[in-house]
Coordinates of C-alpha atoms and ligand atoms in Angstrom, one line a residue:
X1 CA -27.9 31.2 -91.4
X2 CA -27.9 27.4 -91.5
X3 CA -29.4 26.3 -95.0
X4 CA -33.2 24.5 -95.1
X5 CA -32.8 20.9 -94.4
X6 CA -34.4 17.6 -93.0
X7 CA -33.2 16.5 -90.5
X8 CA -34.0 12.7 -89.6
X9 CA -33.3 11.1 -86.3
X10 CA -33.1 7.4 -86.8
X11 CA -34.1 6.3 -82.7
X12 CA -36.8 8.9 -83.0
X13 CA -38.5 7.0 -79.9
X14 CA -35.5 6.5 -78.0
X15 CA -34.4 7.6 -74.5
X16 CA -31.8 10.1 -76.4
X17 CA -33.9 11.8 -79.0
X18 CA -36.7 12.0 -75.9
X19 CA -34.0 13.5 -73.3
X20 CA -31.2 15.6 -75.3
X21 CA -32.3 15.5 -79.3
X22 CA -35.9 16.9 -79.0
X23 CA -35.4 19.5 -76.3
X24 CA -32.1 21.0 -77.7
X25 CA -34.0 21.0 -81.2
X26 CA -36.7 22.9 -79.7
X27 CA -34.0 25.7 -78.4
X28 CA -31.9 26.1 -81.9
X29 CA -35.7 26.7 -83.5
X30 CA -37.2 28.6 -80.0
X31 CA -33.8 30.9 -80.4
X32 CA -34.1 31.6 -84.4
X33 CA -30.8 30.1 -85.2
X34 CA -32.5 27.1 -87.4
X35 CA -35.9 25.6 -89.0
X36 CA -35.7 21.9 -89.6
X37 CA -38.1 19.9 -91.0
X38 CA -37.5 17.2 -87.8
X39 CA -38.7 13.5 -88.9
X40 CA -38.4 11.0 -86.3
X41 CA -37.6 7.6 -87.2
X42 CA -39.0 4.9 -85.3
X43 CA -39.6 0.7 -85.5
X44 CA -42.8 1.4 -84.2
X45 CA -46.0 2.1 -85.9
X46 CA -47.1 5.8 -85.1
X47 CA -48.7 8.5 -87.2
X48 CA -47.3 11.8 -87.0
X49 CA -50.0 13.3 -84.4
X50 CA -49.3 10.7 -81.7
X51 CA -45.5 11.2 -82.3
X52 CA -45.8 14.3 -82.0
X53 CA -47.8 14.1 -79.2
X54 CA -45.2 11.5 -77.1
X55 CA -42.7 14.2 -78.0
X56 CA -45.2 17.1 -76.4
X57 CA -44.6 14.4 -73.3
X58 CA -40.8 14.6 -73.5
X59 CA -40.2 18.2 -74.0
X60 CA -42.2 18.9 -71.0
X61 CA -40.5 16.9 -69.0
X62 CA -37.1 19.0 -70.2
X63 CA -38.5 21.9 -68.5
X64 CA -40.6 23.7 -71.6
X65 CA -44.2 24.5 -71.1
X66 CA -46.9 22.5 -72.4
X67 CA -48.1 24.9 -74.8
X68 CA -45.1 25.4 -76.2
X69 CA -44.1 21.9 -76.6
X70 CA -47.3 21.1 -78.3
X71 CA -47.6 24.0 -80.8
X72 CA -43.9 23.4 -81.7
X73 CA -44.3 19.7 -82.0
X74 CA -47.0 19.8 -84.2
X75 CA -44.8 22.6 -86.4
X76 CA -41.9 20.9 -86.5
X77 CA -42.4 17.4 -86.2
X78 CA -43.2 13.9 -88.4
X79 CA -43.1 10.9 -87.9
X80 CA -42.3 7.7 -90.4
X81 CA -42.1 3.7 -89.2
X82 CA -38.6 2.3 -90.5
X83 CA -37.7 -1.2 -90.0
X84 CA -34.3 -2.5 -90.9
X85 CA -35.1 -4.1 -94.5
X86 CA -34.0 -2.6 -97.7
X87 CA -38.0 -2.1 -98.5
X88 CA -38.7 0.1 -95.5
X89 CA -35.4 2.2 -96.3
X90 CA -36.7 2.7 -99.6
X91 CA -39.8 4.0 -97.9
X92 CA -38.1 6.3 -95.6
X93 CA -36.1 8.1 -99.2
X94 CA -39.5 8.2 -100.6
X95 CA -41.2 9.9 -97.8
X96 CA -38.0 12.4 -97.3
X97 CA -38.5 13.3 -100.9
X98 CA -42.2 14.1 -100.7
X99 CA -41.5 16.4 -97.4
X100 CA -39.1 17.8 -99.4
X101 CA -41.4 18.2 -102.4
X102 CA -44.1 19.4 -100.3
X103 CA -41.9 22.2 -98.0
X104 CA -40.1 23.1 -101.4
X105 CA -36.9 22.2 -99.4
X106 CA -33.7 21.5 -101.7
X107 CA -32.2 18.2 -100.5
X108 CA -30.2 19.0 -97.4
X109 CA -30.3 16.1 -95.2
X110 CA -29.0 15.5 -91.6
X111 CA -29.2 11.9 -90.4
X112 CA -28.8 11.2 -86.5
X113 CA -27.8 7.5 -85.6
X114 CA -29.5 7.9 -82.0
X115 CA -29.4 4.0 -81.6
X116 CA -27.9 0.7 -79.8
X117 CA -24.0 0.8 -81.1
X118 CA -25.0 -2.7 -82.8
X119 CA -27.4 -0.8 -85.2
X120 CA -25.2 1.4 -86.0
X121 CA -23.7 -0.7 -89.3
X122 CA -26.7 -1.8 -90.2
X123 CA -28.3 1.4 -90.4
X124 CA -26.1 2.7 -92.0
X125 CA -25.7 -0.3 -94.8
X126 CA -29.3 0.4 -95.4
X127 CA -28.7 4.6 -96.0
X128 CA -26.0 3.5 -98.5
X129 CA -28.0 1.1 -100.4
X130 CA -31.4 3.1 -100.9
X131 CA -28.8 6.3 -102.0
X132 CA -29.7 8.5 -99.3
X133 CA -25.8 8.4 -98.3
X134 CA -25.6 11.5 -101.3
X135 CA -28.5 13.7 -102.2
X136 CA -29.3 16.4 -104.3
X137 CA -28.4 18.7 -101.2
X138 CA -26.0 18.2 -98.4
X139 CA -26.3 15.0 -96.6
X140 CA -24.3 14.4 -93.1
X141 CA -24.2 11.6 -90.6
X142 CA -24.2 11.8 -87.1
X143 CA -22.8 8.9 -85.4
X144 CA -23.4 9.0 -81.2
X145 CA -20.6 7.4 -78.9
X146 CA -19.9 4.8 -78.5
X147 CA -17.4 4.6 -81.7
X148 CA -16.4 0.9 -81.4
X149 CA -15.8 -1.1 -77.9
X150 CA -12.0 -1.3 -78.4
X151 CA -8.9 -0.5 -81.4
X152 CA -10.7 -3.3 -83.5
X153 CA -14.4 -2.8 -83.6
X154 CA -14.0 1.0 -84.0
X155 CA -11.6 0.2 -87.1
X156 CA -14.2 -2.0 -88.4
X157 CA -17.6 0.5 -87.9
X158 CA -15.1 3.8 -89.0
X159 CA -14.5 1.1 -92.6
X160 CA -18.8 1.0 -92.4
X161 CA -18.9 4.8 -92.7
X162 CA -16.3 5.1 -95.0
X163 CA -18.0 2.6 -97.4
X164 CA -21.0 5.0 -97.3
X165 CA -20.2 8.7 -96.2
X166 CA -17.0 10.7 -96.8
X167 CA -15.0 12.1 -94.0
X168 CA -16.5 15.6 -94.5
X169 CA -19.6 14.4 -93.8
X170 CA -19.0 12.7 -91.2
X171 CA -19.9 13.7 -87.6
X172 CA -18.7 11.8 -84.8
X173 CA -20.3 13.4 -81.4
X174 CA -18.3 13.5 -78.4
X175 CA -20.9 15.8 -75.9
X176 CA -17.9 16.9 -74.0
X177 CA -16.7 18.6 -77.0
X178 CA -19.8 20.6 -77.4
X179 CA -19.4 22.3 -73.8
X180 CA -19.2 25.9 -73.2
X181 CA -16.4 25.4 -71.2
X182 CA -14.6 23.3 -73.2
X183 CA -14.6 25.2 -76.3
X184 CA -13.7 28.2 -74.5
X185 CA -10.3 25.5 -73.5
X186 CA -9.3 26.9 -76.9
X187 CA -10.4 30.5 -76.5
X188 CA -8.2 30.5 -73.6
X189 CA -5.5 28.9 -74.7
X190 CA -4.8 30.5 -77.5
X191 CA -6.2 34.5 -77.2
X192 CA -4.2 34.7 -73.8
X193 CA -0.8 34.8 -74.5
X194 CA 0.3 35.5 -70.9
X195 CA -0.9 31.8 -70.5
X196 CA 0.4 30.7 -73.6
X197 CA 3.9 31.6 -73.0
X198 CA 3.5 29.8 -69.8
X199 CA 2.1 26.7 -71.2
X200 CA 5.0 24.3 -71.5
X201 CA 7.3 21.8 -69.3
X202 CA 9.7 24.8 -68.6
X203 CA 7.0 26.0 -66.2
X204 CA 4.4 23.5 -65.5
X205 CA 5.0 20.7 -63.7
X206 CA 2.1 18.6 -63.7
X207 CA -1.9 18.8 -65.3
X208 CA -4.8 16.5 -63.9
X209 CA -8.0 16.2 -65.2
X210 CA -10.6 14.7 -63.1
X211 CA -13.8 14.0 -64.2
X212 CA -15.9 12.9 -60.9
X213 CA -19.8 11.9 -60.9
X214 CA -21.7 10.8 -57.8
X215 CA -24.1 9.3 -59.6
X216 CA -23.8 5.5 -59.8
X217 CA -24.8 3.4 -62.9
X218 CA -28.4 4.4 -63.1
X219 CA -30.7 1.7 -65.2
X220 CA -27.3 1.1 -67.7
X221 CA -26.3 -1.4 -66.2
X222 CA -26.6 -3.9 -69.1
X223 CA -24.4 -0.9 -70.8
X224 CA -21.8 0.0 -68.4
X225 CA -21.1 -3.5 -67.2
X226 CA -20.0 -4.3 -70.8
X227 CA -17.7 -0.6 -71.0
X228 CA -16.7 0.5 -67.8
X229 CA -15.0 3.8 -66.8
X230 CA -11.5 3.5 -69.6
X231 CA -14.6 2.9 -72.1
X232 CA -17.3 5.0 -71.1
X233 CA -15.0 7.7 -70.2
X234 CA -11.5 7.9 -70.3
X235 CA -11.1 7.0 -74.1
X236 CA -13.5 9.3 -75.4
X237 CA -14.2 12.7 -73.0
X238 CA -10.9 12.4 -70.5
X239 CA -8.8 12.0 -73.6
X240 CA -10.2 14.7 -75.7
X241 CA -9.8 17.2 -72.7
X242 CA -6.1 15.6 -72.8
X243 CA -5.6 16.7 -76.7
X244 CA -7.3 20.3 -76.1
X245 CA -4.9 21.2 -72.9
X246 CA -1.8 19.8 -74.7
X247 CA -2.1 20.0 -78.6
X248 CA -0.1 22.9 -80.7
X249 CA -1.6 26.2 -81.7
X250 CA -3.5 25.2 -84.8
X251 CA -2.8 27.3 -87.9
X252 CA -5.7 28.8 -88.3
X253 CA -9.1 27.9 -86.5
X254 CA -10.3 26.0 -89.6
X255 CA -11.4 22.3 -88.2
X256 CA -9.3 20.4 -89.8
X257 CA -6.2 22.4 -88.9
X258 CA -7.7 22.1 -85.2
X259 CA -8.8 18.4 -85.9
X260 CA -4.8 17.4 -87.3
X261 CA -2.9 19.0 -84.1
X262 CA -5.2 17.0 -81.5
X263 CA -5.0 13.6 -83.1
X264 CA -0.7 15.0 -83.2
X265 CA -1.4 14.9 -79.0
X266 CA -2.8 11.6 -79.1
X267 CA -0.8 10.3 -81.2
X268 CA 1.7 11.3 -79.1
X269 CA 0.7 10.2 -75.6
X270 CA 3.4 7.8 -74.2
X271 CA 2.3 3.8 -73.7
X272 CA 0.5 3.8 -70.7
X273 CA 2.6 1.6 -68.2
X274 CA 0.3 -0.7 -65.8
X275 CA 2.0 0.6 -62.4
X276 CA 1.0 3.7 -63.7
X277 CA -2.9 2.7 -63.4
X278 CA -4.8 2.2 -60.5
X279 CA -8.6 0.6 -61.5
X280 CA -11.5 0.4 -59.1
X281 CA -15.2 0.1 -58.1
X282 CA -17.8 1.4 -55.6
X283 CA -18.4 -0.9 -52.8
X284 CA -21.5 0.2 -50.2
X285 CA -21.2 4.0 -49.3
X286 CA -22.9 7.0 -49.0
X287 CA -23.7 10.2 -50.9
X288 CA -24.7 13.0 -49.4
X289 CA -25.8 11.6 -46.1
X290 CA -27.4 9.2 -48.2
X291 CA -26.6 5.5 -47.8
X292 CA -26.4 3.8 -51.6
X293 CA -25.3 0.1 -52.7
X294 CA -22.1 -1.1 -54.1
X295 CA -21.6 -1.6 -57.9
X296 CA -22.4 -5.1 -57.4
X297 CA -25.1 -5.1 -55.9
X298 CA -26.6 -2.8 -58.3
X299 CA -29.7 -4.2 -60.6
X300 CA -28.7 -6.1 -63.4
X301 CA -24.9 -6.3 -62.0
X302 CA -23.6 -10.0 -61.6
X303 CA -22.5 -10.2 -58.0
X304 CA -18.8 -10.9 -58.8
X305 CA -18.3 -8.5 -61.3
X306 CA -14.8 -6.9 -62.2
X307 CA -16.1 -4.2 -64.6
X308 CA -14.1 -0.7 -62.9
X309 CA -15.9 2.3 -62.3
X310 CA -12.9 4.2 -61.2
X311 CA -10.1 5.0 -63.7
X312 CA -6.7 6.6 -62.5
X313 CA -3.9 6.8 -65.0
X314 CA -0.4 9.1 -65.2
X315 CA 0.9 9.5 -68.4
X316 CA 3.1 11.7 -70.4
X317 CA 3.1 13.2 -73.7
X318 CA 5.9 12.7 -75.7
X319 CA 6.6 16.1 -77.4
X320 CA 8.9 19.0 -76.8
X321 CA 6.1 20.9 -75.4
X322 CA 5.6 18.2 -72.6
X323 CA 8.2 16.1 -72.3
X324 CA 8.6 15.0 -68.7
X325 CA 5.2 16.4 -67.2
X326 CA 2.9 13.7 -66.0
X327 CA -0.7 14.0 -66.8
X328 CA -3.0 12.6 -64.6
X329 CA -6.5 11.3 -65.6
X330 CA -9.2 10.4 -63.2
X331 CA -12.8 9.6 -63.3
X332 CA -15.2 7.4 -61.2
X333 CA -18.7 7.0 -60.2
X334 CA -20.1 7.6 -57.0
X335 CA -17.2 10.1 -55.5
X336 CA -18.5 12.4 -53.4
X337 CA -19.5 15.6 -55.8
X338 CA -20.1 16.2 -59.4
X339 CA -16.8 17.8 -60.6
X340 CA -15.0 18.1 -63.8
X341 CA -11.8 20.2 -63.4
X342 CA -8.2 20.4 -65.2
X343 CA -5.4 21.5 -62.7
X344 CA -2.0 23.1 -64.0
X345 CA 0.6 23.2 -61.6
X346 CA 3.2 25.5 -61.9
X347 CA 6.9 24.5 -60.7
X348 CA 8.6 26.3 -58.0
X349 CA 10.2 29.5 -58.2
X350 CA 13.5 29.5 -60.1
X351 CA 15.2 30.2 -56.1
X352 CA 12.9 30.2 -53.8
X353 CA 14.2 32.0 -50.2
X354 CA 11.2 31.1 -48.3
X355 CA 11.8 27.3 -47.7
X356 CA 13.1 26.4 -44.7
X357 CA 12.2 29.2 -42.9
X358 CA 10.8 29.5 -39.2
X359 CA 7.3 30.3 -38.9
X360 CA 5.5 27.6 -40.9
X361 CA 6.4 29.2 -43.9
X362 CA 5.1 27.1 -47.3
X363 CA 5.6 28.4 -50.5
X364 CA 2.3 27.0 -52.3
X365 CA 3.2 25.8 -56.1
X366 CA 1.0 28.5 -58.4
X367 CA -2.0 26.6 -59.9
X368 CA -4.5 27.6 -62.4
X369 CA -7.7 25.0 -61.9
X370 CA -10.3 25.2 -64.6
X371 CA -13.9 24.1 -63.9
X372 CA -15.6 23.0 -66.7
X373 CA -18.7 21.9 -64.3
X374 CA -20.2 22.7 -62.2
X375 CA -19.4 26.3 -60.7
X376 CA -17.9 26.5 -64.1
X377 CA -14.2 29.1 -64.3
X378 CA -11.1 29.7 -63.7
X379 CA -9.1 30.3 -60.5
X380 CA -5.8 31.2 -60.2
X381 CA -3.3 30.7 -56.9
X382 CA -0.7 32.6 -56.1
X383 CA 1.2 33.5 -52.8
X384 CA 0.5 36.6 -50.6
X385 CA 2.4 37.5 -47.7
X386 CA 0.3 37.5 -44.7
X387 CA 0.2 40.8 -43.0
X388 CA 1.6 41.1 -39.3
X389 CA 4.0 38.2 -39.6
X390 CA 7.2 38.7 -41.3
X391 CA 7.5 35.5 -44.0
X392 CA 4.0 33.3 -43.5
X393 CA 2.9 33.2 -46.9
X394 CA -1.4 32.4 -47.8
X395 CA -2.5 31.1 -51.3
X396 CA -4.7 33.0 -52.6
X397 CA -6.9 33.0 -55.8
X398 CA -8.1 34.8 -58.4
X399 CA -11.8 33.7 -59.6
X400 CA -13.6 34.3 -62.3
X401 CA -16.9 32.4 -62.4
X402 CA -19.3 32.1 -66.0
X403 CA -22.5 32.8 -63.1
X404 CA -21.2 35.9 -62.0
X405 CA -21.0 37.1 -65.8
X406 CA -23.7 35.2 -68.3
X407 CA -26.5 33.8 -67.9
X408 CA -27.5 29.9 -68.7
X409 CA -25.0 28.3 -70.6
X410 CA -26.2 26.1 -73.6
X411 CA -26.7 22.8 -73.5
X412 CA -23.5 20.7 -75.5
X413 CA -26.4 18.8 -77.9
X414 CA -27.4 22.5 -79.1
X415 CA -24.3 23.5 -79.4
X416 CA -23.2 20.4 -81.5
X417 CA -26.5 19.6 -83.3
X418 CA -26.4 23.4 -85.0
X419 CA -22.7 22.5 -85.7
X420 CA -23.7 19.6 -87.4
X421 CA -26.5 21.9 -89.3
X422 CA -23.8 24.8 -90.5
X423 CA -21.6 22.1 -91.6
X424 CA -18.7 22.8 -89.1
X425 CA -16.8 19.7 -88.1
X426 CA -14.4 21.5 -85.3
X427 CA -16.1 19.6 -82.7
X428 CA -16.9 16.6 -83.7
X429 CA -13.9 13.5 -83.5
X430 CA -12.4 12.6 -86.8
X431 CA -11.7 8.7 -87.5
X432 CA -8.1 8.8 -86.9
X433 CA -8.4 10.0 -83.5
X434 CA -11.0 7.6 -82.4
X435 CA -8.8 5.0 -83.9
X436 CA -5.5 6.8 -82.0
X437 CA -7.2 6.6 -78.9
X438 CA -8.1 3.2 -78.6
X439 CA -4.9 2.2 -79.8
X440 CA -3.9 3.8 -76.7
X441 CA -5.9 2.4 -74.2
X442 CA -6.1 -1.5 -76.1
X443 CA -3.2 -2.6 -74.1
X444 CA -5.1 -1.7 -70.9
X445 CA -8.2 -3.5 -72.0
X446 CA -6.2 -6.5 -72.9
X447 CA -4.6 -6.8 -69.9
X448 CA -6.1 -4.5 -67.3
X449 CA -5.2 -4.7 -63.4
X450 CA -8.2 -5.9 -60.8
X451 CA -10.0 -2.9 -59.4
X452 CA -9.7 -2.1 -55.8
X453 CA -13.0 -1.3 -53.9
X454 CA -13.5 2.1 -52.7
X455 CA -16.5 3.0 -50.7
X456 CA -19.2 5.1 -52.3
X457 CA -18.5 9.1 -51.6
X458 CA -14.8 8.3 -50.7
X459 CA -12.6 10.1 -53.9
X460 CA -11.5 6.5 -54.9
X461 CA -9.2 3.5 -53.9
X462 CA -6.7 4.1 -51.1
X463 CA -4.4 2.2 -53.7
X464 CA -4.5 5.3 -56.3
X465 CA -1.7 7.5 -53.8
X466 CA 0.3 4.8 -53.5
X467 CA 0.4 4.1 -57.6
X468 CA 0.0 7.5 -58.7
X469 CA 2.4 10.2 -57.2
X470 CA -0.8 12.7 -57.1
X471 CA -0.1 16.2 -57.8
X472 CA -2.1 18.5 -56.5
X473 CA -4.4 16.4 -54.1
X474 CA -5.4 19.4 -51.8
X475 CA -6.8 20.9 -54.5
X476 CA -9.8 18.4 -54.7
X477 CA -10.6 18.5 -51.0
X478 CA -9.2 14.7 -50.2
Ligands
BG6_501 C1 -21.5 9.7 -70.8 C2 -21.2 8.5 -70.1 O1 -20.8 9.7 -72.0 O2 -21.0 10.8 -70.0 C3 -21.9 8.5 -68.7 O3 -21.7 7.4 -70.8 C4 -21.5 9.7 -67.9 O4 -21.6 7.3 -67.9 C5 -21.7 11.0 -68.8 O5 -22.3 9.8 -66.8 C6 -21.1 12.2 -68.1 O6 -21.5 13.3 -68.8 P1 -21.7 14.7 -68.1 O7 -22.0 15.7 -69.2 O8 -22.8 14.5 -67.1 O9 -20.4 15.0 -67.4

C-alpha cells in the first residue's frame, strides 16, 4: 500500500495535468491502489470549488462520467495560486502544511513539474529555497520530458536538481517506459530463456524499432519546430526501447541494478556515422483517404523550415553481446498507420539446402516482431513446407495478441504516477542516461544532414533504402 501523501502538481491548469495527470489520478484512487491528497498548483487565481469544477470538465472529457468526476473532484481535489516569487512559494509550504495538519497526513510529498521546460529550473530553485526539497516525510520530484534540448542544457537542468533533490528522489518520466508492453520487454526477455539463449549476434542478425505516428504536429508547432523527431523522439523513447532490447540481465530486478545495465547499452552505442542517417519531413499527402498539408505549411510553421519529422538511423552496439548487428531506429510523423514495433531477425540456417532450388523456393529469415501498439503482441515466423509441392516453403507465424487474453491495458501515466507514489524508480531515467543519450545524438544535432521530403502516408523518404540497408522491410508493409 502506497503511504498517505500530498501530492502537488505544479501546472495544475495545464493541458497535461487536464489530459493524462487528472484522469490517471482518478483511476489509481477509482481502482483502491492509492488516496492522495491532490493539490493543483496554478498561476491563476481559483478557489478550490471552481478548480475542482474545471477538472469535473477534464475528466469527462477522458471518458469518466459526470458524476463521477464531480464527486471525486470535490474528494480529492485543492487548489492553491502559486506564482514564481519566493513569497508565493512560501505560501504554497504553508498551505501543504495545514492540509497536512488538517488530514493528519505525515509529510509525504510528491511534486509534479507538469510545466514549459523553461520553468522547470525555476520551479525548482523556488522548492529548494522555501525547504520543501526535504520534509518531515518522503519528498519526490517528478520532472516531465523534455530533460534538456541537447548534451549541454540537460547537464545544466540535471546540476538544478541535484542542487535541490538527491538522485533517489528523483523521477525523471519517460511515458514509454510506463507501457504495458514495454515493461513486459523485460518480463520477456528475461523469464523466457528459450529467447534468452537466442538473444545475441551468434543468432540475430539485425533489430529495428520503428516508432510510426500518422498524426502530424497537431497545435505544437511552436514546440516541435524547436525539437524535431532526434529530440522529440529518438533520444528519449526510441533509445530507451534500444537499452531494454540490448542491455545485460540485471542482477536482480532492484532499479538501480536495472537502471546501471541500460545506461551500460547507451553508453555503449557506437558514434552514429552521418551516411548512416537519413532525416526528413512530410510534404502534402494523404492519410487515410484523407488529403492533409505538408509540415510547412502547417500553422505556426515558417514556410522554409528544415526542422525533420522523419528520423532513420543504423547503428551498432559495441558489446560482445552485439557486436556487428545493426540496429535500426525509425520514427516519423504522418506515415501511414500508428505503429510502434521492434523486429529481430534471425540469421539464416547454419546450411541451408533450400536455396537455389527450382520452384520459387525462399527460405524466409525467422523473425520475432513485437508490437508494443497498437494490436499490442508478439508474432513469431518460421518456415512451413507447403503441402502438395515438394520444397515451396510459406512463413508462417505464431501470434499471441494482449486483446485476445486481458482486458484494457493501463494507461503509462498510471502506471508511472503509482510508481512514483511507492517510491520505485525502475522506470523512471536516471541522470546519466539522459546525459549518455544526448551525448549520443549531440554530433547529429551539431551537424545534422537536410531532410528529404516524403509525402504524407508514404513510410518516409525514398532516400532512407538507399542510406540505410533496411532489414526486414516486408515486415512493415512498404
Ligand atoms: C511524445 C512526443 O513524447 O510522444 C509526441 O512529444 C509523440 O510528439 C508522442 O506524438 C508519442 O507517444 P505515443 O504514446 O502516442 O506513442
Amino acid at each position: 500500500m502506497v503511504d498517505p501523501h500530498v501530492f502537488v502538481i505544479l501546472g495544475g491548469t495545464g493541458d497535461l495535468a487536464a489530459r493524462k495527470l487528472l484522469p490517471s489520478l482518478y483511476r489509481i484512487t477509482d481502482n483502491g491502489s492509492a488516496y492522495p491528497v491532490i493539490l493543483a498548483v496554478g498561476s491563476r487565481p481559483n478557489s478550490d470549488d471552481g478548480y475542482q469544477r474545471w477538472a469535473a470538465t477534464a475528466l469527462v472529457r477522458a471518458g469518466i462520467g459526470a458524476d463521477d468526476a464531480a464527486t471525486w473532484a470535490r474528494q480529492h481535489l485543492l487548489y492553491e495560486q502559486v506564482a514564481r516569487d519566493a513569497a508565493s512559494f512560501a505560501g504554497l509550504r504553508k498551505r501543504i502544511e495545514q492540509v497536512e495538519s488538517d488530514r493528519g497526513l505525515p509529510g509525504n510529498r510528491a511534486f509534479y513539474l507538469a510545466l514549459p521546460p523553461a520553468a522547470f529550473a525555476p520551479n525548482i530553485d523556488n522548492l529548494r529555497d522555501c525547504g520543501l526539497n526535504d520534509g518531515p516525510g518522503w519528498t519526490r520530484l517528478v520532472v516531465e520530458k523534455p530533460i534538456g534540448t541537447d548534451l549541454e542544457s540537460a547537464r545544466s537542468l540535471n546540476e538544478t536538481v541535484r542542487g535541490a533533490f538527491a538522485e533517489s528522489q528523483v523521477y525523471r518520466i519517460d511515458h514509454y517506459l510506463g507501457k504495458e508492453t514495454v515493461q513486459n520487454l523485460l518480463n520477456f526477455r528475461f523469464t523466457n530463456p528459450m529467447f534468452e539463449s537466442l538473444w545475441n549476434r551468434d543468432r540475430i542478425e539485425s533489430v529495428e524499432i520503428v516508432v510510426a505516428e500518422d498524426l502530424g504536429i497537431g497545435s505544437r508547432a511552436g514546440y516541435y519546430d524547436k525539437s524535431g523527431a532526434l529530440r522529440d523522439m529518438v533520444q528519449n523513447h526510441l533509445t530507451q526501447l534500444l537499452a531494454l532490447i540490448a542491455m545485460e540481465p540485471p542482477n536482480s530486478f532492484d532499479a538501480e541494478r536495472i537502471r546501471n545495465e541500460k545506461v551500460k547499452v547507451v553508453e555503449a552505442i557506437a558514434p552514429i556515422q552521418l551516411e548512416n542517417v537519413v532525416f526528413g519531413q512530410y510534404g502534402p499527402g494523404s492519410i487515410n483517404g484523407e488529403a492533409v498539408v505538408g509540415y510547412c505549411e502547417e500553422e505556426g510553421v515558417a514556410p522554409d523550415s528544415t526542422t525533420p519529422t522523419f528520423v532513420g538511423i543504423k547503428t551498432y552496439v559495441n558489446t560482445w553481446r552485439w557486436e556487428g548487428v545493426p540496429f535500426v531506429l525509425r520514427t516519423g510523423k504522418r506515415l501511414p498507420k500508428r505503429l510502434t514495433q521492434i523486429a529481430l531477425t534471425f540469421r539464416e540456417p547454419a546450411l541451408c539446402f533450400f536455396h537455389g532450388v527450382p520452384d520459387g523456393c525462399e527460405v524466409a529469415n525467422n523473425m520475432l516482431l513485437i508490437t508494443l501498439q497498437p494490436d499490442e503482441g508478439f508474432s513469431l515466423g518460421f518456415n512451413v513446407k507447403s503441402p502438395d509441392t515438394d520444397t515451396k516453403l510459406d512463413a508462417q507465424a505464431l501470434r499471441f495478441s494482449y486483446s485476445d487474453v486481458y482486458r484494457r491495458l493501463p494507461d503509462a501515466y498510471q502506471t508511472l504516477l503509482l510508481d512514483v507514489m511507492k517510491g520505485d524508480q525502475t522506470l523512471f531515467v536516471r541522470a546519466d542516461e539522459v546525459e549518455a543519450s544526448w551525448k549520443l545524438y549531440q554530433p547529429l544535432l551539431d551537424h545534422h544532414p537536410a531532410p528529404h521530403i516524403y509525402a504524407a502516408g508514404t513510410w518516409g523518404p525514398a532516400e532512407l533504402e538507399q542510406g540505410i540497408a533496411l532489414c526486414g522491410s516486408e515486415w512493415m508493409g512498404r
